Coordinates of C-alpha atoms in Angstrom, one line a residue:
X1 CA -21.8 -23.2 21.8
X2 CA -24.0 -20.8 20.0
X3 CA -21.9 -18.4 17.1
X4 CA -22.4 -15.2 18.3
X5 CA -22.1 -16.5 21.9
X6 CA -18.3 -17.5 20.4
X7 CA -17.4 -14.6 18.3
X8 CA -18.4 -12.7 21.5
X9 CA -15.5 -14.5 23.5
X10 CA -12.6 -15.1 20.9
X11 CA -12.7 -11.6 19.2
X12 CA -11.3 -10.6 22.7
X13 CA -8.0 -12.9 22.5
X14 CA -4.8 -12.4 21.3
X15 CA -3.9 -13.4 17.8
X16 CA -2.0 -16.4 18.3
X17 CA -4.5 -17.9 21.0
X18 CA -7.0 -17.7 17.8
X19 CA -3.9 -19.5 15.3
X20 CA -4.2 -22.5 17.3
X21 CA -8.0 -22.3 18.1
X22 CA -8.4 -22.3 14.3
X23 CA -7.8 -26.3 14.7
X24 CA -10.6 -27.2 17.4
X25 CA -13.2 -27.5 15.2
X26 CA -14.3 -26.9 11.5
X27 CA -17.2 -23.4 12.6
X28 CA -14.4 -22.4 14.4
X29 CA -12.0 -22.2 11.6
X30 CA -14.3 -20.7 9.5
X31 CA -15.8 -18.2 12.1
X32 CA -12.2 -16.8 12.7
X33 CA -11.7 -16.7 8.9
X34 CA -14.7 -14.8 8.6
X35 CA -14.0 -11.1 7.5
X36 CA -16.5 -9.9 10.0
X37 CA -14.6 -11.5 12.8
X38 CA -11.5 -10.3 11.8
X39 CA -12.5 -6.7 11.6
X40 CA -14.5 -7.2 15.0
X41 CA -11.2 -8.2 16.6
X42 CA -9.5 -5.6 14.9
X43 CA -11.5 -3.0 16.2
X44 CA -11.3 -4.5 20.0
X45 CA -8.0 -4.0 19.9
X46 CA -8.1 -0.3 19.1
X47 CA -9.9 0.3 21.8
X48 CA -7.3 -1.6 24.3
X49 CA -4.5 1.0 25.4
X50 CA -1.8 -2.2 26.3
X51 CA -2.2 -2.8 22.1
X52 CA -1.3 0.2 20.8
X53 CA 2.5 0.5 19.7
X54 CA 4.5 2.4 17.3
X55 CA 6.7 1.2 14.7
X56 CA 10.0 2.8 14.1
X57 CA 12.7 2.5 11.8
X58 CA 15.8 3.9 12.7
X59 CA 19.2 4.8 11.1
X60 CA 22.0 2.5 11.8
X61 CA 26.0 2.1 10.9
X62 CA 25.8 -0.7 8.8
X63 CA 22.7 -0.3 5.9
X64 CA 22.0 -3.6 5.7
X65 CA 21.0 -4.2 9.1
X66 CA 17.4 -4.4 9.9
X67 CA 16.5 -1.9 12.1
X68 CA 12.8 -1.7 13.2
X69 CA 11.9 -0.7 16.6
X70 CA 8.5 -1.1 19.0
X71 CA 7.2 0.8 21.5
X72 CA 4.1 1.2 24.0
X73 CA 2.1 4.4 22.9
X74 CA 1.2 4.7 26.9
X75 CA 4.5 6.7 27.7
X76 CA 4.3 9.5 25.2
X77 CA 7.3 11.4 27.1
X78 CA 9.9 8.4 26.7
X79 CA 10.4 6.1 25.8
X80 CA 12.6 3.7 27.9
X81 CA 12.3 0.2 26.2
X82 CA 12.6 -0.4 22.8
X83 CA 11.9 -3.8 21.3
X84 CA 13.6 -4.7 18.5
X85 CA 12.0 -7.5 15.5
X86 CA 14.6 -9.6 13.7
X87 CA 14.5 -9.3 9.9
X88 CA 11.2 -11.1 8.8
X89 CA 12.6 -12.1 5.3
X90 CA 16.0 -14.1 4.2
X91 CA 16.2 -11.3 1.4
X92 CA 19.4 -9.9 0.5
X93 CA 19.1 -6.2 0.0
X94 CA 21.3 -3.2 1.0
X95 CA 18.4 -0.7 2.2
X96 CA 14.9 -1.4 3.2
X97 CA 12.0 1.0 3.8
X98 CA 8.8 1.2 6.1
X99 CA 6.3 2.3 4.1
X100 CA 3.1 2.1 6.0
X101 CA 1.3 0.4 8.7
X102 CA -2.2 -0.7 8.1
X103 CA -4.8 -3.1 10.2
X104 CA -2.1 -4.5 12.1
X105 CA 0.2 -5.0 8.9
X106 CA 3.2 -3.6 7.9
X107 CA 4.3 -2.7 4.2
X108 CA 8.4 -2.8 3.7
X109 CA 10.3 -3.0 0.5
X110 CA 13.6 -4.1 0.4
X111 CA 15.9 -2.7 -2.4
X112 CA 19.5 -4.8 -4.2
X113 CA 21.9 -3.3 -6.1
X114 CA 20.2 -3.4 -9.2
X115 CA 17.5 -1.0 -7.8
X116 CA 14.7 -3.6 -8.2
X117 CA 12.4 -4.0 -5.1
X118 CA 10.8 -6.2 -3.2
X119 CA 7.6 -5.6 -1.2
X120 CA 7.1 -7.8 1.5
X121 CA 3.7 -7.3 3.9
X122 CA 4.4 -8.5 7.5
X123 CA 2.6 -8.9 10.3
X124 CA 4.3 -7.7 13.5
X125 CA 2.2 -9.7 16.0
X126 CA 2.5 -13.1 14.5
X127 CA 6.2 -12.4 12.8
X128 CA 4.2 -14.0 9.8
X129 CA 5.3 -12.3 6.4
X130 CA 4.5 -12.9 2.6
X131 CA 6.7 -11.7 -0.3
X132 CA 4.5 -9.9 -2.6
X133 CA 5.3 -10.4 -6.5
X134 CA 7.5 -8.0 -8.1
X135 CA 5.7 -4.5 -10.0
X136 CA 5.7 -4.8 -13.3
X137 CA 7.8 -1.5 -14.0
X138 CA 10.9 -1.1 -11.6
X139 CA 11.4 2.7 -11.6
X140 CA 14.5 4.5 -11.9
X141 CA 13.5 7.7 -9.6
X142 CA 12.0 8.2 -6.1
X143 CA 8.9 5.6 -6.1
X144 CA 6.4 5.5 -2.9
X145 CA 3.8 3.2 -1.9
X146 CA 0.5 3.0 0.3
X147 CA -1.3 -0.2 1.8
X148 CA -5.6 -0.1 2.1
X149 CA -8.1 -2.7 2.4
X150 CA -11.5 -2.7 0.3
X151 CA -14.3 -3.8 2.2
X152 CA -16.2 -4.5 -0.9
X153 CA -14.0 -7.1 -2.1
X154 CA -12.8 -7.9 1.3
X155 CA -9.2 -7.6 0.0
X156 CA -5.7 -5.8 0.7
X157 CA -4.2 -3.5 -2.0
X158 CA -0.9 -2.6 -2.3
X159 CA -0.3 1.1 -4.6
X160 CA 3.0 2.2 -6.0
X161 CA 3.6 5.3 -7.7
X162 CA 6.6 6.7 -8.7
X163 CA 8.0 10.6 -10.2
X164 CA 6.9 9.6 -14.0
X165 CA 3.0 9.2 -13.1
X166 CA 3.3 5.7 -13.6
X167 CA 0.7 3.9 -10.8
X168 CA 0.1 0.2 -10.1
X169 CA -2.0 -1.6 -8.1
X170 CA -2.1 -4.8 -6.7
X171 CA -4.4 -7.0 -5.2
X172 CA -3.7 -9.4 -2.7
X173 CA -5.7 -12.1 -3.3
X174 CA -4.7 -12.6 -7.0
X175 CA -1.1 -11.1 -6.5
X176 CA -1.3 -9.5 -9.8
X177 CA -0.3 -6.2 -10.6
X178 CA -2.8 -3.9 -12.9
X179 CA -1.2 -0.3 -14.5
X180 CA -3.6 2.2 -13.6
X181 CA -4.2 5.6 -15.2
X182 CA -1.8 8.4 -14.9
X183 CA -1.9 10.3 -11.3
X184 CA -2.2 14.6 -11.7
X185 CA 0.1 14.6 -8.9
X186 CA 3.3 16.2 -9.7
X187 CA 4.7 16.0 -5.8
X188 CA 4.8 12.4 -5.4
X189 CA 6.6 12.5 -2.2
X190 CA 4.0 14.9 -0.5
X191 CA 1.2 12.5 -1.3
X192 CA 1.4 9.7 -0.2
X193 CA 4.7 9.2 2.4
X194 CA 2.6 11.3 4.8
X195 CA 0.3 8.6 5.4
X196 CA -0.1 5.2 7.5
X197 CA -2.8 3.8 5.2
X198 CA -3.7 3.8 1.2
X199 CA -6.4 6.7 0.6
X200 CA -7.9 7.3 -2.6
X201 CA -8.7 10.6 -3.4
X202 CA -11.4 11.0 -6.4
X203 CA -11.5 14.5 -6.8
X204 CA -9.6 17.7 -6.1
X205 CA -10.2 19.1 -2.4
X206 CA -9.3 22.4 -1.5
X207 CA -7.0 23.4 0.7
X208 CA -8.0 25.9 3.9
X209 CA -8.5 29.5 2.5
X210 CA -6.6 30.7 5.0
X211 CA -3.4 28.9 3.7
X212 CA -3.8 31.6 0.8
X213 CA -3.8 34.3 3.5
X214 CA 0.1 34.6 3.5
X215 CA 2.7 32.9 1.4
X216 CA 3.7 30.4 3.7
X217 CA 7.4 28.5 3.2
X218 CA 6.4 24.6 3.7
X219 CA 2.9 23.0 3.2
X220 CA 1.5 19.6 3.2
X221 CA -1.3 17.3 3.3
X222 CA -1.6 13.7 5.5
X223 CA -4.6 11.6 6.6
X224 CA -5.9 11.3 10.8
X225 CA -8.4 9.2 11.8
X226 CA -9.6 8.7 8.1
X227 CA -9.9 13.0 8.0
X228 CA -8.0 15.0 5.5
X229 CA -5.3 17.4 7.4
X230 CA -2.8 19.8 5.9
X231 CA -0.5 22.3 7.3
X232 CA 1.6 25.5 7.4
X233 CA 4.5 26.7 8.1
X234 CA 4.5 30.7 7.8
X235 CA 8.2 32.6 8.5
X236 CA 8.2 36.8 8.3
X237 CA 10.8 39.4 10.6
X238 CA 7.6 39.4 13.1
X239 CA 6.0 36.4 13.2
X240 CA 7.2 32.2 12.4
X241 CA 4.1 30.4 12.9
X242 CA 2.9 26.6 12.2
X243 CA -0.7 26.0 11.3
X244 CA -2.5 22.4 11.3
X245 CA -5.9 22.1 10.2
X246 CA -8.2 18.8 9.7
X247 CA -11.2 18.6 6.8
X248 CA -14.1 16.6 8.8
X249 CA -16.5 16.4 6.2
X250 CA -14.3 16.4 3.1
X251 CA -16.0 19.9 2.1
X252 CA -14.0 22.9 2.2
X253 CA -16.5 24.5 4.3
X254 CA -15.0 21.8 7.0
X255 CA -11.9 22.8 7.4
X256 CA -11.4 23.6 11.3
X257 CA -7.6 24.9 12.5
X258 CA -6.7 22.2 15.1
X259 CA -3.8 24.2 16.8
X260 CA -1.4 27.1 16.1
X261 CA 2.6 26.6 17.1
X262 CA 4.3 29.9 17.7
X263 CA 8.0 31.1 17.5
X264 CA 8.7 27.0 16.6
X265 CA 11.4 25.7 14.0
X266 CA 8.8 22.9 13.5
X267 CA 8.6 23.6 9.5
X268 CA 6.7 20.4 8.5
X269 CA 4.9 17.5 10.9
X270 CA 2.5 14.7 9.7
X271 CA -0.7 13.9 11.7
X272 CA 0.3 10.1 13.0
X273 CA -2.3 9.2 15.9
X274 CA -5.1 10.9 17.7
X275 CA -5.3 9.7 21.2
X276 CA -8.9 9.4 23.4
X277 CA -7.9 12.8 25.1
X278 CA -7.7 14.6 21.1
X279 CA -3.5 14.9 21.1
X280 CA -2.3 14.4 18.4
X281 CA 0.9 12.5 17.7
X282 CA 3.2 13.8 14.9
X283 CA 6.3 13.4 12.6
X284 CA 8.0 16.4 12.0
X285 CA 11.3 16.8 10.0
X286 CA 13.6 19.1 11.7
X287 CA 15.4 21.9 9.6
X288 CA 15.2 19.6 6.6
X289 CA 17.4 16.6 7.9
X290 CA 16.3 13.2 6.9
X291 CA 16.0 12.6 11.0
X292 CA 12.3 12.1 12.2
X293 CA 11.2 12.2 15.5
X294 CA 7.9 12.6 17.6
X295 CA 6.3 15.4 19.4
X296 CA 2.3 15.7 20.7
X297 CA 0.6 18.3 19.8
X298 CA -0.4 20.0 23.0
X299 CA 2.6 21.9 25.2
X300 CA 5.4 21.3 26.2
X301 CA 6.4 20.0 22.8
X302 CA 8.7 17.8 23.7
X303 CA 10.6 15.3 21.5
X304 CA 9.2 11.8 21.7
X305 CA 10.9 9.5 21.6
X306 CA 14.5 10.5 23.0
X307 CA 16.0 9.5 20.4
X308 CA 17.7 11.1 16.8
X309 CA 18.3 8.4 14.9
X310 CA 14.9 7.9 13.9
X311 CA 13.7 7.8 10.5
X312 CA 10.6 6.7 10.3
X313 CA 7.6 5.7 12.3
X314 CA 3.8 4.5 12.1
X315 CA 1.2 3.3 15.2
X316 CA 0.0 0.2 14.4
X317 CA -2.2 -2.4 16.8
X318 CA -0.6 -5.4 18.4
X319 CA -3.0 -8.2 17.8
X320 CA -0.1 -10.7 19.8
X321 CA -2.0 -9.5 23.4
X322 CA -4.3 -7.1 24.8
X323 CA -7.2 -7.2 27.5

């Protein structure tokens, strides 16, 4: 059978039909290896409605329960099955934490009782996990971490920074972990939590000028469909207004206000998924409770999922089965 003939027909299958085809023959081991292929079928399943699911971790009774959560991003008014993954890892911890969700990969760290962690990437369609080697500097303080892939060295890369500036990086194919230069961020926590995926930012980018309009009470930045986006949240006697903007160009004359929310207690909400239609899927944190939940963008503004218990949540693609 001719190669692109073949790459043609398995970059439509599910993940675990291509695990087993990896044994037929030697071209086709190394054809579904192939970075190309794998970013093909990546991007085939984007595009496939029955694929894309969201990730949620919610709050339970006992902390050392694992307690993440899928659902189908077709019903964004309810949700009305949850499926729940068991534990991927035999590690004993008393917390975990999902961090991000990136190319169909997750990025969890579990914590112990000496505050050490342990990052562990897992894949939620195949249930297949690795336990990445430990950061070279356990930090005492709030920590956060981001997950990426660099197409140039056709490699994953894990990023952990914590409150003291102190950032390291690691790459996956040599599981090593390199100190990097100090970050200027001060607000470690608005940086980078905000976000499903690793971005680096090279430069200082502007926020929208009209953000400096009016002293607004809550701010921040996160990352949609590889666009920068902030927000607003603006409260006076007369008016309590949130603002979202998206930067399509990464030039401050690109800023373009994507919707206005008024007379809302929404104070803070991170951009999550854009659908084909241009709603937008958020986070927001209500009245400053650690409880997430889900609303879209357009009216009514309805929570999404029913649920509030939820902590945290990030669409990912389920490679297991799709058209």
């Amino acid at each position: 059978m001719d190669v692109d003939v073949a790459t043609e027909i398995l970059h439509r299958l599910p993940v675990r039909s291509l695990l087993l085809f990896k044994c037929v023959s030697k071209l086709w081991m190394t054809l579904i290896s192939d970075s190309y292929f794998k970013i093909k079928h990546l991007n085939h399943a984007k595009n496939d409605v029955n694929s894309q699911k969201i990730l949620v971790n919610q709050r339970c009774s006992y902390i050392e329960e694992f307690s993440l959560y899928c659902s189908s991003l077709s019903s964004v008014q309810q949700v009305e099955h949850l499926h729940k993954f068991d534990c991927p890892s035999n590690i004993k911890s008393w917390h975990h934490t999902l961090y991000c969700c990136y190319h169909g990969m997750a990025l969890i760290v579990f914590y112990n009782y000496k505050v050490d962690s342990v990052p562990l990437l897992w894949n939620p369609s195949t249930r297949e996990s690795i336990v990445l080697p430990p950061p070279k500097i356990f930090p005492r303080d709030y920590c956060t971490w981001g997950l990426g892939y660099d197409s140039t060295t056709d490699d994953y890369k894990i990023l952990k920074i914590d409150k003291k500036s102190c950032s390291e990086i690691l790459a996956l194919k040599s599981s090593s972990w390199r100190l990097m230069d100090k970050h200027p961020i001060h607000d470690v926590h608005r940086m980078l939590t905000s976000t499903d995926s690793l971005v680096f930012v090279h430069r200082d980018i502007p926020l929208p000028k009209q953000m400096y309009l009016k002293k607004f009470r809550e701010w921040g930045v996160s990352v949609l469909e590889g666009m920068c986006c902030a927000y607003s949240h603006y409260v006076s006697r007369i008016e309590n207004v949130f603002k979202f903007w998206i930067m399509k160009d990464y030039v401050n004359e690109s800023w373009t206000e994507l919707f206005t929310i008024q007379g809302t207690n929404l104070q803070s909400a991170i951009s999550k998924y854009m659908f084909s239609d241009g709603e937008v899927l958020l986070c927001r944190e209500h009245l400053r409770r650690c409880c997430y939940v889900f609303r879209i963008s357009k009216g009514p503004f309805g929570v999404w999922p029913q649920s509030n218990v939820i902590l945290k949540g990030f669409v990912y693609f389920d490679l297991s089965k799709f058209n």
